[in-house]
């Protein structure tokens, strides 16, 4: 057996949060599988590492072992690709020595039973439902795993019999459903309603199993939840047995927006009890010129311009400034210029909201002015000439200030 020391400088950057460690990987030219799954510790001997690191790396699953009584030859490049699929950084890894590894049994007799190495508690083993198949000593040689085989333990090379393949039209809704379930889990575990899961990718094969789920989807993780890329373990049951597989999603901090805590009728004044801060609901489509409110102070006191559903974001399109001037009521109008400030009583000719321009007339009905609403029952004339100020100062109900 040819043994060559291979320096592994950066190992397993998985979602366990483990730091990269150094070790020597002594590659074996011949391997006799010790169980149904071929692990890294059988292909190579891990040296120059702590006992805990050696045990963890040795238990790393690579691919299903050949059937009893058969042999298979794998290339060093296949091992390299499998390690890349496991999340190992190979920038500083050198592969020397044997380029081919013989995996299998030397005789047709079944190998003696041997204990299967338990997976690391930090990395729960992934499995899919399996068919029960009697071992054959004379059957055809099992199909070789492709070079880019996804690193999951106990995964069959093709879907089990009876599992239906879903269409592309059903794949996207399943991916959204799983994203929403992971988001609920993240918020339950952290107590932060602003965290949400995004950028989740559900492989097509796993989507086929998820479409067959007949139980609630369970989500778990072995690492603390914090913003960034996160590994989650998904498990549920199907008519073919239990299914468990990992998914990766990005945990993000959502920007809070003001949403309706309950339905708000059109024309109702918005109060602090009728709104709350929450993340923008998934799937919400905003108009190109629509801007949701991000703080409660900007909304409270405004008027609903249309009926607003519970949970719907409040924006500048469905909320209106409060109605501060009503037609026919008496208002105060302020104007000034040339060192003279005039305040007079006038009568509003139409309804107006905060910031809007409207028309008022003096109490004697002789003069009409365009003024802007600045408060409840208060308007301001932006500018007026000397002659206009003179006519206003002589109008009834006028007070002058210098």
CSV table of C-alpha atoms in Angstrom, one decimal:
chain,number,residue,atom,x,y,z
A,1,UNK,CA,0.0,0.0,0.0
A,2,UNK,CA,1.4,3.4,-1.1
A,3,UNK,CA,1.1,6.0,1.7
A,4,UNK,CA,1.9,9.6,0.9
A,5,UNK,CA,1.4,12.5,3.3
A,6,UNK,CA,-0.9,15.2,1.9
A,7,UNK,CA,-1.1,18.5,3.7
A,8,UNK,CA,-4.8,19.6,4.2
A,9,UNK,CA,-4.4,23.3,5.2
A,10,UNK,CA,-8.1,24.4,5.3
A,11,UNK,CA,-10.6,21.8,6.3
A,12,UNK,CA,-14.4,21.7,6.4
A,13,UNK,CA,-15.9,25.2,6.5
A,14,UNK,CA,-19.3,23.8,7.3
A,15,UNK,CA,-22.1,25.5,9.1
A,16,UNK,CA,-21.0,24.0,12.4
A,17,UNK,CA,-18.9,27.1,12.8
A,18,UNK,CA,-15.7,25.0,13.1
A,19,UNK,CA,-12.4,26.7,12.3
A,20,UNK,CA,-10.0,25.4,9.7
A,21,UNK,CA,-7.5,23.0,11.1
A,22,UNK,CA,-4.3,21.3,9.7
A,23,UNK,CA,-3.8,17.6,9.3
A,24,UNK,CA,-1.9,15.0,7.3
A,25,UNK,CA,-4.0,12.8,5.0
A,26,UNK,CA,-2.3,9.4,4.3
A,27,UNK,CA,-4.1,8.0,1.3
A,28,UNK,CA,-4.6,4.3,1.0
A,29,UNK,CA,-4.4,2.4,-2.3
A,30,UNK,CA,-6.8,-0.4,-1.2
A,31,UNK,CA,-9.9,0.0,1.0
A,32,UNK,CA,-12.2,-2.6,2.4
A,33,UNK,CA,-15.5,-0.9,3.4
A,34,UNK,CA,-16.6,-1.3,7.0
A,35,UNK,CA,-20.2,-0.4,6.4
A,36,UNK,CA,-22.8,0.7,3.7
A,37,UNK,CA,-21.2,4.2,3.5
A,38,UNK,CA,-17.6,4.8,2.6
A,39,UNK,CA,-16.0,7.3,5.0
A,40,UNK,CA,-12.9,9.5,4.8
A,41,UNK,CA,-11.2,7.6,7.6
A,42,UNK,CA,-11.4,4.4,5.5
A,43,UNK,CA,-9.9,6.0,2.4
A,44,UNK,CA,-7.1,7.8,4.3
A,45,UNK,CA,-5.5,8.0,7.7
A,46,UNK,CA,-5.8,11.4,9.4
A,47,UNK,CA,-2.7,12.4,11.3
A,48,UNK,CA,-1.3,15.6,13.0
A,49,UNK,CA,-4.6,16.6,14.5
A,50,UNK,CA,-6.3,16.6,17.8
A,51,UNK,CA,-8.2,13.4,18.7
A,52,UNK,CA,-11.5,15.2,18.3
A,53,UNK,CA,-10.6,16.5,14.9
A,54,UNK,CA,-9.4,13.1,13.8
A,55,UNK,CA,-12.6,11.5,14.8
A,56,UNK,CA,-14.7,14.1,13.1
A,57,UNK,CA,-12.8,14.0,9.8
A,58,UNK,CA,-12.6,10.2,9.8
A,59,UNK,CA,-16.4,10.0,10.1
A,60,UNK,CA,-17.0,12.3,7.1
A,61,UNK,CA,-19.2,10.2,4.6
A,62,UNK,CA,-18.1,10.2,1.0
A,63,UNK,CA,-20.3,7.8,-1.0
A,64,UNK,CA,-22.2,4.5,-0.8
A,65,UNK,CA,-19.9,1.5,-0.5
A,66,UNK,CA,-19.9,-1.1,-3.3
A,67,UNK,CA,-22.2,-4.1,-3.0
A,68,UNK,CA,-20.9,-7.1,-1.1
A,69,UNK,CA,-18.7,-9.3,-3.3
A,70,UNK,CA,-17.9,-6.4,-5.8
A,71,UNK,CA,-15.0,-4.0,-6.3
A,72,UNK,CA,-14.9,-0.5,-7.6
A,73,UNK,CA,-12.0,1.8,-8.5
A,74,UNK,CA,-12.3,5.5,-7.8
A,75,UNK,CA,-9.9,8.2,-8.8
A,76,UNK,CA,-8.2,10.7,-6.5
A,77,UNK,CA,-10.0,13.4,-8.5
A,78,UNK,CA,-13.3,11.8,-7.4
A,79,UNK,CA,-12.3,12.2,-3.8
A,80,UNK,CA,-11.3,15.8,-4.5
A,81,UNK,CA,-14.7,16.5,-6.0
A,82,UNK,CA,-16.5,14.9,-3.1
A,83,UNK,CA,-14.5,17.0,-0.6
A,84,UNK,CA,-15.4,20.1,-2.5
A,85,UNK,CA,-19.0,19.1,-2.4
A,86,UNK,CA,-18.6,18.8,1.4
A,87,UNK,CA,-17.5,22.4,1.7
A,88,UNK,CA,-13.8,21.8,2.1
A,89,UNK,CA,-11.5,24.6,0.8
A,90,UNK,CA,-8.9,22.9,-1.5
A,91,UNK,CA,-6.9,26.0,-2.2
A,92,UNK,CA,-3.9,24.8,-0.2
A,93,UNK,CA,-4.5,21.0,-0.6
A,94,UNK,CA,-2.0,18.9,-2.5
A,95,UNK,CA,-2.9,15.4,-3.7
A,96,UNK,CA,0.1,13.2,-4.2
A,97,UNK,CA,0.7,9.4,-4.4
A,98,UNK,CA,-1.8,6.9,-5.6
A,99,UNK,CA,-4.1,8.2,-8.3
A,100,UNK,CA,-6.6,5.3,-8.1
A,101,UNK,CA,-8.1,3.6,-5.0
A,102,UNK,CA,-9.5,0.1,-5.1
A,103,UNK,CA,-12.6,-0.2,-3.0
A,104,UNK,CA,-14.3,-3.6,-2.4
A,105,UNK,CA,-13.8,-7.1,-1.1
A,106,UNK,CA,-11.2,-9.6,-2.2
A,107,UNK,CA,-13.5,-12.6,-2.2
A,108,UNK,CA,-17.2,-13.2,-3.0
A,109,UNK,CA,-18.0,-14.1,0.5
A,110,UNK,CA,-19.8,-11.4,2.5
A,111,UNK,CA,-17.4,-9.4,4.7
A,112,UNK,CA,-17.5,-10.1,8.4
A,113,UNK,CA,-19.7,-7.7,10.4
A,114,UNK,CA,-18.0,-4.6,11.7
A,115,UNK,CA,-19.2,-1.7,13.8
A,116,UNK,CA,-20.2,1.3,11.8
A,117,UNK,CA,-18.6,4.5,12.9
A,118,UNK,CA,-21.2,6.8,14.5
A,119,UNK,CA,-21.5,10.3,12.9
A,120,UNK,CA,-20.2,13.3,14.7
A,121,UNK,CA,-22.9,14.8,17.0
A,122,UNK,CA,-22.1,18.1,15.4
A,123,UNK,CA,-23.0,16.8,11.9
A,124,UNK,CA,-26.2,14.7,12.0
A,125,UNK,CA,-26.3,12.1,9.3
A,126,UNK,CA,-28.5,12.7,6.3
A,127,UNK,CA,-30.7,10.0,5.0
A,128,UNK,CA,-33.4,9.3,2.5
A,129,UNK,CA,-36.0,6.4,2.4
A,130,UNK,CA,-34.5,3.2,1.1
A,131,UNK,CA,-35.9,0.2,-0.6
A,132,UNK,CA,-35.1,-3.2,1.0
A,133,UNK,CA,-33.0,-5.1,-1.6
A,134,UNK,CA,-31.5,-8.5,-1.0
A,135,UNK,CA,-27.8,-8.5,-1.6
A,136,UNK,CA,-26.8,-10.3,-4.8
A,137,UNK,CA,-23.4,-12.0,-5.3
A,138,UNK,CA,-23.8,-12.5,-9.0
A,139,UNK,CA,-25.8,-9.4,-10.0
A,140,UNK,CA,-24.5,-6.6,-12.2
A,141,UNK,CA,-21.9,-4.2,-10.9
A,142,UNK,CA,-23.5,-1.2,-9.3
A,143,UNK,CA,-23.4,2.1,-11.2
A,144,UNK,CA,-20.5,4.3,-10.3
A,145,UNK,CA,-21.3,7.5,-8.6
A,146,UNK,CA,-20.8,10.6,-10.8
A,147,UNK,CA,-17.8,12.8,-10.1
A,148,UNK,CA,-20.0,15.7,-8.8
A,149,UNK,CA,-22.1,13.5,-6.5
A,150,UNK,CA,-23.8,15.5,-3.7
A,151,UNK,CA,-22.4,14.6,-0.3
A,152,UNK,CA,-25.3,13.0,1.6
A,153,UNK,CA,-25.1,9.7,3.5
A,154,UNK,CA,-27.4,6.9,2.6
A,155,UNK,CA,-28.7,8.7,-0.5
A,156,UNK,CA,-29.9,6.4,-3.3
A,157,UNK,CA,-28.3,7.0,-6.8
A,158,UNK,CA,-31.8,7.5,-8.2
A,159,UNK,CA,-35.3,8.2,-6.8
A,160,UNK,CA,-37.0,5.4,-5.0
A,161,UNK,CA,-39.9,3.6,-6.8
A,162,UNK,CA,-43.2,5.3,-6.3
A,163,UNK,CA,-41.9,8.8,-5.7
A,164,UNK,CA,-43.4,11.2,-8.3
A,165,UNK,CA,-41.4,13.8,-10.1
A,166,UNK,CA,-42.8,17.3,-9.8
A,167,UNK,CA,-43.1,19.8,-12.5
A,168,UNK,CA,-41.2,23.1,-12.6
A,169,UNK,CA,-44.4,24.9,-11.8
A,170,UNK,CA,-44.6,23.1,-8.4
A,171,UNK,CA,-41.0,23.5,-7.6
A,172,UNK,CA,-41.0,27.2,-6.9
A,173,UNK,CA,-44.1,27.1,-4.5
A,174,UNK,CA,-42.4,24.3,-2.6
A,175,UNK,CA,-39.2,26.4,-2.3
A,176,UNK,CA,-41.2,29.4,-1.0
A,177,UNK,CA,-43.1,27.1,1.4
A,178,UNK,CA,-39.8,25.8,2.8
A,179,UNK,CA,-38.4,29.3,3.0
A,180,UNK,CA,-41.4,30.5,5.1
A,181,UNK,CA,-41.1,27.5,7.4
A,182,UNK,CA,-37.4,28.2,8.0
A,183,UNK,CA,-38.2,31.9,8.6
A,184,UNK,CA,-40.8,30.9,11.3
A,185,UNK,CA,-38.2,28.6,12.9
A,186,UNK,CA,-35.6,31.4,12.9
A,187,UNK,CA,-37.9,33.9,14.6
A,188,UNK,CA,-39.1,31.3,17.2
A,189,UNK,CA,-35.5,30.5,18.2
A,190,UNK,CA,-34.2,34.0,18.3
A,191,UNK,CA,-37.3,36.0,19.3
A,192,UNK,CA,-36.4,38.5,16.7
A,193,UNK,CA,-39.4,39.2,14.3
A,194,UNK,CA,-37.1,41.1,11.9
A,195,UNK,CA,-35.0,38.1,11.0
A,196,UNK,CA,-36.0,36.1,7.9
A,197,UNK,CA,-34.6,33.4,5.6
A,198,UNK,CA,-33.8,34.1,2.0
A,199,UNK,CA,-31.8,32.7,-0.9
A,200,UNK,CA,-32.8,29.2,0.0
A,201,UNK,CA,-32.2,26.7,-2.8
A,202,UNK,CA,-34.2,23.4,-2.8
A,203,UNK,CA,-32.6,20.7,-5.1
A,204,UNK,CA,-35.1,19.1,-7.5
A,205,UNK,CA,-34.6,15.6,-5.9
A,206,UNK,CA,-35.4,17.0,-2.4
A,207,UNK,CA,-38.4,18.9,-3.8
A,208,UNK,CA,-39.8,15.5,-5.1
A,209,UNK,CA,-39.7,14.2,-1.6
A,210,UNK,CA,-41.1,17.3,-0.1
A,211,UNK,CA,-44.1,17.1,-2.4
A,212,UNK,CA,-44.9,13.7,-0.8
A,213,UNK,CA,-44.7,15.0,2.8
A,214,UNK,CA,-47.6,13.8,4.9
A,215,UNK,CA,-46.4,15.5,8.2
A,216,UNK,CA,-45.3,18.8,9.5
A,217,UNK,CA,-41.9,20.0,8.3
A,218,UNK,CA,-39.4,20.0,11.1
A,219,UNK,CA,-36.5,22.4,11.0
A,220,UNK,CA,-33.4,22.2,13.3
A,221,UNK,CA,-29.8,23.4,13.4
A,222,UNK,CA,-26.8,22.7,15.5
A,223,UNK,CA,-25.2,26.2,15.4
A,224,UNK,CA,-26.4,29.5,16.9
A,225,UNK,CA,-28.6,31.4,14.5
A,226,UNK,CA,-27.2,34.8,13.4
A,227,UNK,CA,-27.3,36.9,10.2
A,228,UNK,CA,-25.4,35.2,7.4
A,229,UNK,CA,-25.3,31.8,5.6
A,230,UNK,CA,-26.8,29.1,7.8
A,231,UNK,CA,-27.2,25.3,7.5
A,232,UNK,CA,-30.6,23.9,8.5
A,233,UNK,CA,-31.7,20.3,8.7
A,234,UNK,CA,-35.2,19.5,7.2
A,235,UNK,CA,-37.1,16.4,8.3
A,236,UNK,CA,-40.6,15.0,7.6
A,237,UNK,CA,-42.3,11.8,6.9
A,238,UNK,CA,-43.6,10.4,3.5
A,239,UNK,CA,-45.5,7.3,2.5
A,240,UNK,CA,-42.1,5.8,1.7
A,241,UNK,CA,-40.6,6.5,5.1
A,242,UNK,CA,-38.9,9.4,6.9
A,243,UNK,CA,-36.8,11.9,4.9
A,244,UNK,CA,-34.1,14.2,6.2
A,245,UNK,CA,-31.8,16.5,4.2
A,246,UNK,CA,-29.8,19.7,4.8
A,247,UNK,CA,-30.5,23.1,3.1
A,248,UNK,CA,-28.6,26.3,3.2
A,249,UNK,CA,-30.3,29.7,3.5
A,250,UNK,CA,-29.2,33.3,4.2
A,251,UNK,CA,-30.5,34.8,7.4
A,252,UNK,CA,-31.1,38.5,6.9
A,253,UNK,CA,-32.2,41.4,9.1
A,254,UNK,CA,-35.4,42.8,7.5
A,255,UNK,CA,-36.2,46.5,7.2
A,256,UNK,CA,-39.2,47.2,9.4
A,257,UNK,CA,-42.3,48.8,7.8
A,258,UNK,CA,-45.6,49.9,9.3
A,259,UNK,CA,-48.4,47.4,8.7
A,260,UNK,CA,-52.1,47.4,9.7
A,261,UNK,CA,-52.6,45.5,12.9
A,262,UNK,CA,-56.3,45.0,11.9
A,263,UNK,CA,-58.4,46.1,8.9
A,264,UNK,CA,-58.8,49.9,8.6
A,265,UNK,CA,-61.9,51.4,7.0
A,266,UNK,CA,-61.6,54.0,4.3
A,267,UNK,CA,-61.6,57.5,5.8
A,268,UNK,CA,-60.7,56.3,9.3
A,269,UNK,CA,-58.1,58.2,11.3
A,270,UNK,CA,-55.0,55.9,11.9
A,271,UNK,CA,-54.2,55.5,15.6
A,272,UNK,CA,-51.2,53.9,17.3
A,273,UNK,CA,-53.4,50.9,18.2
A,274,UNK,CA,-54.3,50.2,14.6
A,275,UNK,CA,-50.7,49.8,13.3
A,276,UNK,CA,-47.5,48.0,14.2
A,277,UNK,CA,-43.9,47.5,12.9
A,278,UNK,CA,-43.2,44.3,11.1
A,279,UNK,CA,-41.0,43.0,8.2
A,280,UNK,CA,-42.3,43.6,4.7
A,281,UNK,CA,-44.6,40.6,4.1
A,282,UNK,CA,-43.2,38.0,1.6
A,283,UNK,CA,-44.6,38.4,-1.9
A,284,UNK,CA,-45.7,42.0,-1.4
A,285,UNK,CA,-45.7,43.9,-4.6
A,286,UNK,CA,-45.3,47.7,-4.3
A,287,UNK,CA,-46.1,50.2,-7.0
A,288,UNK,CA,-43.0,51.9,-8.7
A,289,UNK,CA,-43.8,55.2,-6.9
A,290,UNK,CA,-45.0,53.7,-3.6
A,291,UNK,CA,-42.9,54.2,-0.4
A,292,UNK,CA,-43.9,52.2,2.7
A,293,UNK,CA,-43.7,54.1,6.0
A,294,UNK,CA,-40.9,52.9,8.3
A,295,UNK,CA,-41.9,54.6,11.6
A,296,UNK,CA,-45.1,54.9,13.5
A,297,UNK,CA,-44.9,58.7,14.0
A,298,UNK,CA,-45.2,59.3,10.3
A,299,UNK,CA,-48.5,57.4,10.1
A,300,UNK,CA,-50.4,58.1,13.3
A,301,UNK,CA,-53.0,60.8,12.7
A,302,UNK,CA,-53.2,60.3,9.0
A,303,UNK,CA,-56.4,59.2,7.2
A,304,UNK,CA,-56.9,55.9,5.4
A,305,UNK,CA,-57.3,56.8,1.7
A,306,UNK,CA,-58.7,53.4,1.0
A,307,UNK,CA,-59.7,50.2,2.8
A,308,UNK,CA,-56.6,48.6,4.2
A,309,UNK,CA,-56.3,44.9,5.0
A,310,UNK,CA,-54.8,43.5,8.2
A,311,UNK,CA,-51.1,43.0,7.7
A,312,UNK,CA,-51.0,45.3,4.6
A,313,UNK,CA,-48.1,47.9,4.5
A,314,UNK,CA,-49.1,51.5,4.9
A,315,UNK,CA,-47.6,53.8,2.3
A,316,UNK,CA,-48.0,57.3,0.8
A,317,UNK,CA,-50.5,55.8,-1.7
A,318,UNK,CA,-53.0,54.4,0.7
A,319,UNK,CA,-52.7,57.0,3.5
A,320,UNK,CA,-53.7,60.7,3.3
A,321,UNK,CA,-52.7,63.7,5.4
A,322,UNK,CA,-55.4,64.6,7.9
A,323,UNK,CA,-58.2,66.9,6.8
A,324,UNK,CA,-57.5,70.1,8.7
A,325,UNK,CA,-59.7,72.7,7.0
A,326,UNK,CA,-63.4,72.1,6.1
A,327,UNK,CA,-65.5,74.1,3.7
A,328,UNK,CA,-67.5,76.9,5.3
A,329,UNK,CA,-65.6,77.0,8.6
A,330,UNK,CA,-63.7,80.0,9.8
A,331,UNK,CA,-59.9,79.9,9.7
A,332,UNK,CA,-56.9,82.1,10.5
A,333,UNK,CA,-54.8,83.3,7.7
A,334,UNK,CA,-51.3,84.7,8.2
A,335,UNK,CA,-49.5,86.8,5.6
A,336,UNK,CA,-46.4,89.0,5.8
A,337,UNK,CA,-43.9,91.1,3.9
A,338,UNK,CA,-42.0,94.4,4.1
A,339,UNK,CA,-41.7,94.0,7.8
A,340,UNK,CA,-45.5,93.7,8.3
A,341,UNK,CA,-47.2,90.6,9.5
A,342,UNK,CA,-51.0,90.4,9.1
A,343,UNK,CA,-53.3,87.8,10.7
A,344,UNK,CA,-57.0,87.8,9.7
A,345,UNK,CA,-60.1,85.7,10.0
A,346,UNK,CA,-61.4,84.2,6.8
A,347,UNK,CA,-63.8,81.6,5.5
A,348,UNK,CA,-62.7,78.4,3.8
A,349,UNK,CA,-64.2,77.8,0.4
A,350,UNK,CA,-63.3,74.0,0.2
A,351,UNK,CA,-61.9,71.1,2.2
A,352,UNK,CA,-58.1,70.9,2.4
A,353,UNK,CA,-55.5,68.7,4.0
A,354,UNK,CA,-52.2,69.5,5.6
A,355,UNK,CA,-49.8,71.1,3.0
A,356,UNK,CA,-52.5,71.6,0.4
A,357,UNK,CA,-53.3,74.9,-1.3
A,358,UNK,CA,-56.9,76.1,-1.0
A,359,UNK,CA,-59.0,79.2,-1.4
A,360,UNK,CA,-60.4,81.4,1.4
A,361,UNK,CA,-62.3,84.7,1.4
A,362,UNK,CA,-62.4,87.6,3.9
A,363,UNK,CA,-65.4,87.9,6.2
A,364,UNK,CA,-66.9,90.7,4.1
A,365,UNK,CA,-66.6,88.6,1.0
A,366,UNK,CA,-64.6,91.2,-1.0
A,367,UNK,CA,-61.3,89.5,-1.2
A,368,UNK,CA,-60.2,85.9,-2.0
A,369,UNK,CA,-56.8,84.5,-1.3
A,370,UNK,CA,-54.9,81.3,-2.1
A,371,UNK,CA,-53.3,80.0,1.0
A,372,UNK,CA,-51.5,76.8,2.2
A,373,UNK,CA,-52.8,74.7,5.1
A,374,UNK,CA,-50.2,74.7,7.9
A,375,UNK,CA,-52.3,73.5,10.8
A,376,UNK,CA,-55.8,72.8,12.0
A,377,UNK,CA,-57.8,75.8,10.9
A,378,UNK,CA,-54.6,77.7,10.1
A,379,UNK,CA,-53.4,78.8,6.7
A,380,UNK,CA,-50.5,80.9,5.4
A,381,UNK,CA,-50.2,83.2,2.4
A,382,UNK,CA,-46.7,82.7,1.1
A,383,UNK,CA,-46.1,86.2,-0.2
A,384,UNK,CA,-48.2,89.3,-0.8
A,385,UNK,CA,-47.4,92.7,-2.2
A,386,UNK,CA,-47.7,96.0,-0.4
A,387,UNK,CA,-51.0,96.9,-2.0
A,388,UNK,CA,-52.4,93.5,-1.1
A,389,UNK,CA,-51.2,93.8,2.5
A,390,UNK,CA,-52.9,97.2,2.6
A,391,UNK,CA,-56.2,95.9,1.5
A,392,UNK,CA,-55.9,92.9,3.9
A,393,UNK,CA,-55.1,95.2,6.9
A,394,UNK,CA,-58.3,97.1,6.3
A,395,UNK,CA,-60.4,93.9,6.2
A,396,UNK,CA,-62.6,93.1,9.2
A,397,UNK,CA,-61.1,90.7,11.7
A,398,UNK,CA,-57.5,91.7,10.9
A,399,UNK,CA,-54.6,92.1,13.4
A,400,UNK,CA,-51.3,93.8,12.4
A,401,UNK,CA,-47.9,93.1,13.9
A,402,UNK,CA,-44.5,94.7,13.2
